[in-house]
């Protein structure tokens, strides 16, 4: 699953990953939580969530921790902003995220990160 409120980036990530993975694109925190619940209720497993930090309706750390509470997945936070090291550390300690990547991100690096997070 990829969650980013920037439609162009969302489409770019989707196009880059679709040849290898099934990709569920969503463009808001609420849509991410709803889709995650929907897939979970269908018995489908989401292996990795690429999650933008600044979404229009909520922040990525809120979404990541709510996903964790739903039995979670490997969530990788993506941000164009410099986030405080303490914030990232706390999210890792609480098992809300498995990693953090700064934008801009190369497509090759994106693929490697997803590959490393898929279990």
GROMACS .gro file of C-alpha atoms in nm:
model
  119
    1UNK     CA    1   0.000   0.000   0.000
    2UNK     CA    2   0.118   0.351  -0.080
    3UNK     CA    3  -0.032   0.656   0.092
    4UNK     CA    4   0.057   1.004  -0.033
    5UNK     CA    5  -0.166   1.307  -0.082
    6UNK     CA    6   0.046   1.424  -0.376
    7UNK     CA    7  -0.136   1.256  -0.667
    8UNK     CA    8   0.166   1.274  -0.900
    9UNK     CA    9   0.398   1.108  -0.648
   10UNK     CA   10   0.134   0.850  -0.563
   11UNK     CA   11   0.103   0.759  -0.931
   12UNK     CA   12   0.482   0.755  -0.976
   13UNK     CA   13   0.530   0.519  -0.679
   14UNK     CA   14   0.248   0.300  -0.807
   15UNK     CA   15   0.393   0.278  -1.160
   16UNK     CA   16   0.739   0.202  -1.023
   17UNK     CA   17   0.624  -0.078  -0.795
   18UNK     CA   18   0.341  -0.239  -0.995
   19UNK     CA   19   0.561  -0.452  -1.218
   20UNK     CA   20   0.680  -0.632  -0.903
   21UNK     CA   21   0.402  -0.592  -0.643
   22UNK     CA   22   0.028  -0.550  -0.610
   23UNK     CA   23  -0.007  -0.184  -0.515
   24UNK     CA   24  -0.299  -0.026  -0.333
   25UNK     CA   25  -0.276   0.353  -0.374
   26UNK     CA   26  -0.456   0.582  -0.128
   27UNK     CA   27  -0.436   0.958  -0.095
   28UNK     CA   28  -0.532   1.035   0.264
   29UNK     CA   29  -0.487   0.907   0.616
   30UNK     CA   30  -0.855   0.817   0.645
   31UNK     CA   31  -0.850   0.634   0.311
   32UNK     CA   32  -0.539   0.446   0.425
   33UNK     CA   33  -0.702   0.329   0.747
   34UNK     CA   34  -1.027   0.239   0.570
   35UNK     CA   35  -0.849   0.044   0.295
   36UNK     CA   36  -0.625  -0.133   0.545
   37UNK     CA   37  -0.931  -0.242   0.745
   38UNK     CA   38  -1.113  -0.347   0.429
   39UNK     CA   39  -0.823  -0.563   0.312
   40UNK     CA   40  -0.773  -0.711   0.659
   41UNK     CA   41  -1.144  -0.800   0.680
   42UNK     CA   42  -1.115  -0.975   0.341
   43UNK     CA   43  -0.827  -1.180   0.481
   44UNK     CA   44  -0.566  -1.004   0.268
   45UNK     CA   45  -0.229  -0.914   0.412
   46UNK     CA   46  -0.059  -0.584   0.337
   47UNK     CA   47   0.314  -0.651   0.349
   48UNK     CA   48   0.441  -0.293   0.336
   49UNK     CA   49   0.294   0.053   0.377
   50UNK     CA   50   0.481   0.346   0.225
   51UNK     CA   51   0.337   0.638   0.417
   52UNK     CA   52   0.385   1.009   0.358
   53UNK     CA   53   0.432   1.208   0.678
   54UNK     CA   54   0.231   1.517   0.582
   55UNK     CA   55  -0.110   1.414   0.461
   56UNK     CA   56  -0.396   1.655   0.411
   57UNK     CA   57  -0.614   1.509   0.686
   58UNK     CA   58  -0.366   1.375   0.944
   59UNK     CA   59   0.001   1.310   0.998
   60UNK     CA   60   0.175   0.991   0.900
   61UNK     CA   61   0.282   0.914   1.257
   62UNK     CA   62  -0.086   0.905   1.363
   63UNK     CA   63  -0.173   0.676   1.073
   64UNK     CA   64   0.129   0.451   1.137
   65UNK     CA   65   0.039   0.398   1.503
   66UNK     CA   66  -0.328   0.334   1.419
   67UNK     CA   67  -0.219   0.075   1.162
   68UNK     CA   68   0.003  -0.086   1.427
   69UNK     CA   69  -0.301  -0.108   1.656
   70UNK     CA   70  -0.483  -0.297   1.377
   71UNK     CA   71  -0.214  -0.570   1.391
   72UNK     CA   72   0.011  -0.363   1.171
   73UNK     CA   73   0.242  -0.407   0.882
   74UNK     CA   74   0.591  -0.290   0.793
   75UNK     CA   75   0.539   0.083   0.765
   76UNK     CA   76   0.801   0.307   0.609
   77UNK     CA   77   0.753   0.676   0.667
   78UNK     CA   78   0.841   0.904   0.376
   79UNK     CA   79   0.888   1.276   0.425
   80UNK     CA   80   1.018   1.583   0.247
   81UNK     CA   81   1.054   1.746   0.589
   82UNK     CA   82   1.334   1.701   0.840
   83UNK     CA   83   1.175   1.516   1.126
   84UNK     CA   84   1.328   1.520   1.470
   85UNK     CA   85   1.540   1.217   1.547
   86UNK     CA   86   1.346   1.167   1.872
   87UNK     CA   87   1.017   1.144   1.682
   88UNK     CA   88   1.153   0.877   1.448
   89UNK     CA   89   1.316   0.690   1.736
   90UNK     CA   90   0.991   0.686   1.936
   91UNK     CA   91   0.793   0.562   1.635
   92UNK     CA   92   1.044   0.278   1.588
   93UNK     CA   93   1.045   0.192   1.958
   94UNK     CA   94   0.665   0.178   1.960
   95UNK     CA   95   0.677  -0.046   1.648
   96UNK     CA   96   0.475   0.206   1.446
   97UNK     CA   97   0.738   0.220   1.169
   98UNK     CA   98   1.028   0.006   1.052
   99UNK     CA   99   1.206   0.286   0.868
  100UNK     CA  100   1.216   0.642   0.745
  101UNK     CA  101   1.310   0.775   0.402
  102UNK     CA  102   1.355   1.135   0.293
  103UNK     CA  103   1.211   1.277  -0.027
  104UNK     CA  104   1.315   1.307  -0.297
  105UNK     CA  105   1.370   0.934  -0.331
  106UNK     CA  106   1.505   0.753  -0.633
  107UNK     CA  107   1.292   0.479  -0.784
  108UNK     CA  108   1.574   0.226  -0.743
  109UNK     CA  109   1.607   0.308  -0.373
  110UNK     CA  110   1.229   0.288  -0.333
  111UNK     CA  111   1.229  -0.062  -0.484
  112UNK     CA  112   1.516  -0.173  -0.259
  113UNK     CA  113   1.344  -0.041   0.053
  114UNK     CA  114   1.020  -0.219  -0.031
  115UNK     CA  115   1.206  -0.540  -0.117
  116UNK     CA  116   1.384  -0.527   0.220
  117UNK     CA  117   1.057  -0.467   0.409
  118UNK     CA  118   0.855  -0.747   0.245
  119UNK     CA  119   0.854  -1.057   0.459
   0.00000   0.00000   0.00000
